[in-house]
Coordinates of C-alpha atoms and ligand atoms in Angstrom, one line a residue:
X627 CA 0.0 0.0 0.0
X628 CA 1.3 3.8 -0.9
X629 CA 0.7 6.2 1.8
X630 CA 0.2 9.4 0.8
X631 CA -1.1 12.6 2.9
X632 CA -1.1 16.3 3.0
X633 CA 0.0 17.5 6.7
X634 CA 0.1 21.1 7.6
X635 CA 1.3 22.3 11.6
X636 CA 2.6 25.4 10.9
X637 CA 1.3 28.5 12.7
X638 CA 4.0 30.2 15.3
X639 CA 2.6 30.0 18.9
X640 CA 3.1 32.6 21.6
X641 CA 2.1 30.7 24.6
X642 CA 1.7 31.7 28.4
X643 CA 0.2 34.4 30.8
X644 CA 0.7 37.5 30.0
X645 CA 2.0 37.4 26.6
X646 CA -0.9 39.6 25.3
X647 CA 1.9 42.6 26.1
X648 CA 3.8 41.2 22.8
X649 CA 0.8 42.1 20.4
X650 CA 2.3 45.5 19.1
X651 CA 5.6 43.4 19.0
X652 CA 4.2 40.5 16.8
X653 CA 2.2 43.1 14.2
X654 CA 5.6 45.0 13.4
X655 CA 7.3 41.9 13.0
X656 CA 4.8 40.9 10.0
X657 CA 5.0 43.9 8.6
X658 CA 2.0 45.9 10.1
X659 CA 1.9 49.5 10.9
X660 CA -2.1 50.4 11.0
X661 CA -3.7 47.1 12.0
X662 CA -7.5 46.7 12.2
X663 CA -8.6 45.1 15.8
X664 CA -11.7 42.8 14.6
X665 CA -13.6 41.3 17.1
X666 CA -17.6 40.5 18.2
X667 CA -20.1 43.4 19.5
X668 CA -19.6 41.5 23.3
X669 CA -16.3 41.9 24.0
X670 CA -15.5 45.6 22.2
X671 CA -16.1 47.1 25.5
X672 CA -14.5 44.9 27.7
X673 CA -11.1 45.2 29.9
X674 CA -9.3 42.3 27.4
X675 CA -10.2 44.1 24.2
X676 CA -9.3 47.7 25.6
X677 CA -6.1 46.8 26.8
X678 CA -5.2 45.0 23.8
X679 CA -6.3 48.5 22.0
X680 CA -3.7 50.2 24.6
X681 CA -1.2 48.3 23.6
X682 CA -1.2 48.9 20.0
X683 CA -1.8 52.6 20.4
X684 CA 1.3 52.8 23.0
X685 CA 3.3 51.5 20.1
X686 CA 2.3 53.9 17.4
X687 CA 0.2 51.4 15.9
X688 CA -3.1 53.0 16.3
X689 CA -6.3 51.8 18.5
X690 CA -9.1 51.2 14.9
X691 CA -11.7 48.3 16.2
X692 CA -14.3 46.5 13.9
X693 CA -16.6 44.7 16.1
X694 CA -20.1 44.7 14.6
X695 CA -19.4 41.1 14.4
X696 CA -22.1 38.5 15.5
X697 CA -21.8 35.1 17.0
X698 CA -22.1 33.1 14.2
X699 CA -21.0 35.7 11.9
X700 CA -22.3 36.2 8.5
X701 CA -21.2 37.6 5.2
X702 CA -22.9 41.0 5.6
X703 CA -20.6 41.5 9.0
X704 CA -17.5 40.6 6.5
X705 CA -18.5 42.6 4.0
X706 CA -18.8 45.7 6.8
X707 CA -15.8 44.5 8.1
X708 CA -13.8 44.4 4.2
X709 CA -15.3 47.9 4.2
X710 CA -14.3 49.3 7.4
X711 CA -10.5 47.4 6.6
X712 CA -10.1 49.4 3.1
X713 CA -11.7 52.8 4.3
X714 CA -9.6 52.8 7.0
X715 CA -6.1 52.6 5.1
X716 CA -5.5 49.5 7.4
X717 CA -2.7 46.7 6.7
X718 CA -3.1 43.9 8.1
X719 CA -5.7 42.2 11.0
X720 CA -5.6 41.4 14.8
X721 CA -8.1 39.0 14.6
X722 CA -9.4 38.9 18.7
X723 CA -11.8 36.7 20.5
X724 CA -13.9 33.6 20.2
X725 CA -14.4 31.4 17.1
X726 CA -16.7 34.2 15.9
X727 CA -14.0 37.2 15.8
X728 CA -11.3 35.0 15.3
X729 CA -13.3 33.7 11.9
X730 CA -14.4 37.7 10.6
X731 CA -11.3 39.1 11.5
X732 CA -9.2 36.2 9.3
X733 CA -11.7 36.8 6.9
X734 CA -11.8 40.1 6.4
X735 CA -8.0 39.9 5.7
X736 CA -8.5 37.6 3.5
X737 CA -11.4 38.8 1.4
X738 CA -9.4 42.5 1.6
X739 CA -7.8 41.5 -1.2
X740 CA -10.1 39.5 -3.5
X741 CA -12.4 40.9 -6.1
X742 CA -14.8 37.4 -6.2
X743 CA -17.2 36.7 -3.9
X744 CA -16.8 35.2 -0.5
X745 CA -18.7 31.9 -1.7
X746 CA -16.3 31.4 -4.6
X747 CA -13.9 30.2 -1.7
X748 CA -15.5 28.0 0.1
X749 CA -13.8 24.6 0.6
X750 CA -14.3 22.6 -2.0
X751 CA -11.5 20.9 -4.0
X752 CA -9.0 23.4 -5.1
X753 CA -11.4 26.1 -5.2
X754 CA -8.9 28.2 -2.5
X755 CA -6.5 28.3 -6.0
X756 CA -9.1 31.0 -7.5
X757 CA -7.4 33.7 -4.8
X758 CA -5.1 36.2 -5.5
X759 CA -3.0 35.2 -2.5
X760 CA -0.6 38.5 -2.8
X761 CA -4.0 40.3 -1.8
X762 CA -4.1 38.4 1.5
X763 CA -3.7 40.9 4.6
X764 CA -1.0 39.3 7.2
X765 CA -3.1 38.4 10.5
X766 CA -1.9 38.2 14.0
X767 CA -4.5 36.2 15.9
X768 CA -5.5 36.5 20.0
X769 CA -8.0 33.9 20.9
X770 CA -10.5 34.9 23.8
X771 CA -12.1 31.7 24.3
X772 CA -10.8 28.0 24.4
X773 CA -12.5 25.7 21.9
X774 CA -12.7 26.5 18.1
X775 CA -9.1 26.7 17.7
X776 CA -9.8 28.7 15.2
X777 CA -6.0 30.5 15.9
X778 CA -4.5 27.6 14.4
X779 CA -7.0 27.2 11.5
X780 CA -6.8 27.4 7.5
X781 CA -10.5 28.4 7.8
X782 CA -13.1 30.5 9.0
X783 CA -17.0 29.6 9.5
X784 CA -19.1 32.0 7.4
X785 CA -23.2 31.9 7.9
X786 CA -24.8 32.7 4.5
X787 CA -27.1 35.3 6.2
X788 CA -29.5 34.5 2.4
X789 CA -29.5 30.6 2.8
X790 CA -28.6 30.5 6.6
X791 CA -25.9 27.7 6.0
X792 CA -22.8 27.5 7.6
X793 CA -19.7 27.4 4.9
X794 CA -16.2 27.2 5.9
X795 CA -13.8 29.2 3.5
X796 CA -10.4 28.1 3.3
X797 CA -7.0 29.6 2.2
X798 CA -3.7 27.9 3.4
X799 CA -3.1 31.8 4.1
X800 CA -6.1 32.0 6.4
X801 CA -3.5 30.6 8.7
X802 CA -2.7 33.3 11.0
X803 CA 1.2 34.3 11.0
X804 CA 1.4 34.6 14.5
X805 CA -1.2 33.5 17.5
X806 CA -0.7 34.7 20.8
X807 CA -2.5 31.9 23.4
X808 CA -2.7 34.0 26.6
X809 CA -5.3 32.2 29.3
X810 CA -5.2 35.6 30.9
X811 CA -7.7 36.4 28.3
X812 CA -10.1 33.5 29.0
X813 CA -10.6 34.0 32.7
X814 CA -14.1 36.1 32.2
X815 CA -15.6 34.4 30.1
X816 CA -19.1 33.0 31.6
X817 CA -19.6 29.6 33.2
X818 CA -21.7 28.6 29.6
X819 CA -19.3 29.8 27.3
X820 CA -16.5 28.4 28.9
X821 CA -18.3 25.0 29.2
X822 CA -19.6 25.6 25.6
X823 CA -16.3 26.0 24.1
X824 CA -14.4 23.3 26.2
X825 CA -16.7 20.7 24.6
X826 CA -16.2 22.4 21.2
X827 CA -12.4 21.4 22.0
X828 CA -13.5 18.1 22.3
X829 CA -15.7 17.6 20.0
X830 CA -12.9 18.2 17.4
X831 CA -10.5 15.7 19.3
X832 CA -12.9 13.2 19.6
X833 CA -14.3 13.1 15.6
X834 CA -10.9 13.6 14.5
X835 CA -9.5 10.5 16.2
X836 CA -13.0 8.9 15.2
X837 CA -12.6 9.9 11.4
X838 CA -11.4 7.2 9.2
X839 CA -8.7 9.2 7.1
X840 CA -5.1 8.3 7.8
X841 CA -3.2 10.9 9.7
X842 CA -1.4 9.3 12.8
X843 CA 0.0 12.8 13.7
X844 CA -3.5 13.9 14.4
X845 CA -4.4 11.0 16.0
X846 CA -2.4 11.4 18.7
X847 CA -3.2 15.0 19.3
X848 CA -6.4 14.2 19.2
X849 CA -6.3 11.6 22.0
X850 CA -3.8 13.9 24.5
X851 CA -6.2 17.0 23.6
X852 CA -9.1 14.7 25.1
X853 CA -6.6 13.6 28.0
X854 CA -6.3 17.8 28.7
X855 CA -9.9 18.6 28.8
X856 CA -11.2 15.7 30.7
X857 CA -8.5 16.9 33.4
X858 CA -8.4 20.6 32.7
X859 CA -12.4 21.2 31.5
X860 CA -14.2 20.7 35.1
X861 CA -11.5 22.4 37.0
X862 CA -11.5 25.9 34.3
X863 CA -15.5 25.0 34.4
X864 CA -15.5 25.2 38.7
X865 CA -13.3 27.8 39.4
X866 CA -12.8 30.4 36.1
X867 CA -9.6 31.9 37.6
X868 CA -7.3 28.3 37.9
X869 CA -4.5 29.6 35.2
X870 CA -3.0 26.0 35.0
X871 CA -6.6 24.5 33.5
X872 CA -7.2 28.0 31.4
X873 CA -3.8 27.5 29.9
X874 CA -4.5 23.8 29.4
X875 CA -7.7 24.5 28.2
X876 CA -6.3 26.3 25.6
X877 CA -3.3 24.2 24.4
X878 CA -6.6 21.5 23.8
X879 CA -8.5 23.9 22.0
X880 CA -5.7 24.4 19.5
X881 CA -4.7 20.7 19.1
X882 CA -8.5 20.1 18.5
X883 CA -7.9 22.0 15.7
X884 CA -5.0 21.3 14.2
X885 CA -6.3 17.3 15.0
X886 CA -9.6 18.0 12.7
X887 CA -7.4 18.1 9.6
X888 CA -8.2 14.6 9.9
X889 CA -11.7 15.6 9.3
X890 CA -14.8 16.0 12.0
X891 CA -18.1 13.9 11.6
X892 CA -21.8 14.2 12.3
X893 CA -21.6 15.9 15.8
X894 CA -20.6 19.4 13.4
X895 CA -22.7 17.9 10.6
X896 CA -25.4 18.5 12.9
X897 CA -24.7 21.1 14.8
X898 CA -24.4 23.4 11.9
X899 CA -27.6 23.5 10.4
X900 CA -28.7 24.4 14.4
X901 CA -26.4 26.9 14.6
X902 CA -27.0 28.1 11.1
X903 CA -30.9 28.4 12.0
X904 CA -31.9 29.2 15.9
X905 CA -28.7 30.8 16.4
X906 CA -27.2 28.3 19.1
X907 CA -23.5 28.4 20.7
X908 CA -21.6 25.9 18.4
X909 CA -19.7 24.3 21.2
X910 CA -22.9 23.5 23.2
X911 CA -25.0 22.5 20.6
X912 CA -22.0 20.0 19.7
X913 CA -22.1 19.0 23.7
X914 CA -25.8 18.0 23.3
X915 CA -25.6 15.9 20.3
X916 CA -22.4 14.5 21.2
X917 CA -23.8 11.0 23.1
X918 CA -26.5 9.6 20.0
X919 CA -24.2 10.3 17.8
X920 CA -21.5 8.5 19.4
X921 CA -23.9 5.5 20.0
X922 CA -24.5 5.9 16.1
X923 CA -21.1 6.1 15.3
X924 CA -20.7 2.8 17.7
X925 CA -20.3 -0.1 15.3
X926 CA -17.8 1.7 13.6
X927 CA -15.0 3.0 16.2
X928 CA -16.0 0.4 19.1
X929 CA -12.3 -0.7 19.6
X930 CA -11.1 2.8 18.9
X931 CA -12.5 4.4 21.7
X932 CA -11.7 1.8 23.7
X933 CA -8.6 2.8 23.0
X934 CA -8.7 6.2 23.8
X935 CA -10.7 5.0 26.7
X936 CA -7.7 3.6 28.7
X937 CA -5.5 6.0 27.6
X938 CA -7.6 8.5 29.0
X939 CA -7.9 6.2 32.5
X940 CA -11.8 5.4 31.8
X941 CA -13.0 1.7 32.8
X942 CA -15.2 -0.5 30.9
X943 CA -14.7 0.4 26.9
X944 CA -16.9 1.8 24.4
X945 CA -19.6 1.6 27.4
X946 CA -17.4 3.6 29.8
X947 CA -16.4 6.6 27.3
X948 CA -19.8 6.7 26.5
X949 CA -20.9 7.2 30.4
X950 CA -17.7 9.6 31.0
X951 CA -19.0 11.9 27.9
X952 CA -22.7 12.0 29.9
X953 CA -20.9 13.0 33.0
X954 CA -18.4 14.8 32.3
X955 CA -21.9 16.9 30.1
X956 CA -23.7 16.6 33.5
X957 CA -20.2 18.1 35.2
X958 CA -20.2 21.6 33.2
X959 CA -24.2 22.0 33.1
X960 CA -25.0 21.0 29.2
X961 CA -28.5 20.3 28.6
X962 CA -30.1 16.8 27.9
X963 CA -31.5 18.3 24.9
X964 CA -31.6 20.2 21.9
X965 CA -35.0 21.6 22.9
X966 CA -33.2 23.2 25.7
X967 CA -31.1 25.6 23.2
X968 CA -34.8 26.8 21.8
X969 CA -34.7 24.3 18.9
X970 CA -38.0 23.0 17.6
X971 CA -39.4 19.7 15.4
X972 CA -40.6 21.9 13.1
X973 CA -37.8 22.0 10.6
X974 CA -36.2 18.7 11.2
X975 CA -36.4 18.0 7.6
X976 CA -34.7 20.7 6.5
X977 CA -31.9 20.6 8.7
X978 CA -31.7 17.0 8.0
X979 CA -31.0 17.6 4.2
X980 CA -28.4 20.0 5.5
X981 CA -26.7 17.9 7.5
X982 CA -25.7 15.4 4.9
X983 CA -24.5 18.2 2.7
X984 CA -21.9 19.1 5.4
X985 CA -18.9 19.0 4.7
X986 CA -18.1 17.6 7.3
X987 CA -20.5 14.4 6.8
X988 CA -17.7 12.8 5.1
X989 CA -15.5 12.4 7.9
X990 CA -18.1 10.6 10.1
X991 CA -17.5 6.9 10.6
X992 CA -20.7 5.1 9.7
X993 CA -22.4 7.1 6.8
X994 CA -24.3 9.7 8.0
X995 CA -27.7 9.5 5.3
X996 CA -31.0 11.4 4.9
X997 CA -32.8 9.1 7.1
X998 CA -30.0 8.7 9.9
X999 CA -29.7 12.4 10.0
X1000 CA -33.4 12.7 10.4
X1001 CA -33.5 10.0 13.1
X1002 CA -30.6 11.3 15.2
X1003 CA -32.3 15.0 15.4
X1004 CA -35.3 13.9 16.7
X1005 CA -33.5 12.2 19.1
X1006 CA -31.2 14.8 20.0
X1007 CA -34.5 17.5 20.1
Ligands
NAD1173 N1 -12.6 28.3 12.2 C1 -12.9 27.1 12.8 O1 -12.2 26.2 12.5 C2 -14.0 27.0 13.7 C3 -14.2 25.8 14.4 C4 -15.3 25.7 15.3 C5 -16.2 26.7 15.4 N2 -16.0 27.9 14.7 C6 -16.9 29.0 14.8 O2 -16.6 29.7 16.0 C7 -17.8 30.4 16.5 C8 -17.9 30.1 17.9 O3 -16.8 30.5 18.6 P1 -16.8 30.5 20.2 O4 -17.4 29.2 20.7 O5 -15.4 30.8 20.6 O6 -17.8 31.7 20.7 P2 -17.9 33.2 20.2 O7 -16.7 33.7 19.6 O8 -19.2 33.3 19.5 O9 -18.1 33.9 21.6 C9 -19.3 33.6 22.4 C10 -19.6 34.7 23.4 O10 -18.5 34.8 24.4 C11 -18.1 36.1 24.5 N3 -16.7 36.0 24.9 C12 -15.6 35.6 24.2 N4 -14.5 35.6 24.9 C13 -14.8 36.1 26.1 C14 -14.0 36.4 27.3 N5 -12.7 36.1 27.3 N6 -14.7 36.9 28.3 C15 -16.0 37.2 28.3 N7 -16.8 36.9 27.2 C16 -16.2 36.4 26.1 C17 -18.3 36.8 23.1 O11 -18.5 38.1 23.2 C18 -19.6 36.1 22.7 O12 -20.7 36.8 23.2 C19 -18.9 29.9 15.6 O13 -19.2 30.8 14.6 C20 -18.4 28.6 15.0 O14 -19.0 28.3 13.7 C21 -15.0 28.0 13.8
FE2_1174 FE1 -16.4 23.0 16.3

């Protein structure tokens, strides 16, 4: 047999408490003198995103924020955002926040330089070719939250606001050139958001050691980023100020990322057509699906998460993981159900046919069709 495989690990990490004070340092280093700050509408005001503003300023680099960014952002905040970029004379991004600034701000330095639509990118075969990659705006990246790992990403997740579908747009230049991971930054976030996100985190480790695809790297930073949040999630979840589990927290959110290279399943399959509709945190609505589509998912990866079940210390198998994932859910407060988040049976259908359109459907274990889809949402509702 010929193994063949593209692997890409290549983003520069800043890590440790603190390190936010090398921001202005970073942007001059790739090249930046009037960077654009992008970020969501929730944290503009806050200390984090204020100080980071400071610093920049301090070092002659300006204080311009874009932040009418939603949660799930959309292609009319990135089209505000391209607009604020270019009327502003700016030159590169600090992408800051959750998945959702993290995603518009490496979009909007991305799509600063294209004169095709945002859509003409999405990820699809070689379709990232069509860019003019010269256009590309450098991007220093300063994640708020611990989960998407979208720091360490080739992507961003872009809501059609017309269709209300998720897409993911990829560039290999996407990747951000440097990513400053300072837990510092996390210790606000609420009790829901940092459950949320933690689970996001391993949601990605857990379908990317669950995909089928050969990629033995990711495989085993999939397994250790599940070893870091089983340890680190409950404590970060319990007391929000424990810098040891925020900064483990973290280092799990961005190997969940670069881990998913080896694809995700139907837990996102799922969640985005949720997410896409009623508006739902990603990470929790992930959280809530996460046990039927495991048990789904069973006949396929039984001996694999066994596994990863006694590498991660869990008794008793398949069985065993399966009980952990419905404590350790029970541990950080997710809901039982989908119904919980505000979603209703009315448009099952609909999201079913969107589910198995996902690009991410093709990484799940066990094919993930119409009726499956259909089947698991009721469940999950
Ligand atoms: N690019 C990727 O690979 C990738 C992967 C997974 C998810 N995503 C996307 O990421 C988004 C979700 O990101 P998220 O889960 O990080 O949430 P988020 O960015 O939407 O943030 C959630 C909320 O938390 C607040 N917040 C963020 N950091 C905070 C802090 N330190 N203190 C206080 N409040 C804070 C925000 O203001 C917001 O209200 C979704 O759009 C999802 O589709 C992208
Ligand atoms: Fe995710």
């Amino acid at each position: 047999m010929t193994i063949t495989a593209n692997w890409s690990y290549p983003t520069a990490i800043k890590f440790g408490a603190g390190r936010i004070k090398e921001l202005a340092d970073h942007c001059k280093a790739v090249g930046m003198k009037k960077p654009l700050l992008v970020t969501d509408r929730g944290l503009s005001t806050m200390a984090i995103t204020q100080n980071a503003l400071d610093i920049l300023e301090a070092a002659g680099l300006g204080r311009a924020m874009f932040a009418e960014v939603d949660p799930n952002p959309t292609d009319r905040n990135l089209e505000a955002g391209v607009k604020a970029f270019k009327a502003g004379g700016h030159d590169g991004v600090v992408a800051f926040g959750g998945g959702s600034g993290l995603d518009l701000g490496k979009a909007v330095a991305f799509m600063a330089g294209q004169t095709r639509p945002v859509w003409d990118f999405e990820d699809i075969g070689d379709w990232w070719t069509r860019a003019n990659s010269d256009g590309i705006a450098p991007i220093v990246a300063v994640p708020t939250t611990a989960g998407t790992g979208s720091e360490v990403g080739r992507a961003s997740v872009i809501t059609n606001s017309e269709t209300h579908t998720k897409k993911v747009i990829f560039h290999p230049k996407f990747l951000p050139s440097v990513t400053i991971c300072d837990p510092e930054l996390t210790v606000g976030m609420p009790k829901v958001i940092t459950a949320g996100t933690g689970m996001d985190a391993f949601a990605h480790c857990l379908e990317a050691y669950s995909s089928p695809f050969y990629h033995p790297m990711s495989q085993g930073i999939a397994l250790e980023g599940m070893r870091l949040v089983k340890e680190y999630l409950p404590r970060a979840y319990k007391e929000g100020t424990d810098i040891e589990a925020r900064a483990n927290m973290m280092s799990a959110a961005a190997m969940g990322a670069v881990a998913f290279q080896k694809g995700l399943g139907a837990i996102h399959s799922l969640s985005h057509p949720v997410g896409a509709i009623y508006n739902t945190h990603h990470g929790m609505t992930n959280a809530v699906v996460m046990p039927p589509v495991l048990a789904f998912n069973r006949p396929a990866i039984e001996a694999k998460i066994a596994s990863a079940a006694a590498y991660l210390g869990i008794a008793g198998g398949f069985d065993g993981f399966f009980d952990y994932v419905l404590r350790l859910r029970e541990e950080v407060g997710v809901p039982d159900k989908l119904s919980a988040l505000g979603v209703g049976t009315d448009r099952i259908d609909e999201m079913a046919a969107m589910a198995i359109v996902d690009p991410t459907a093709g990484g799940n274990p066990v094919e993930l069709t119409l009726d499956a889809a259909k089947r698991l949402f009721i469940e999950c509702i």
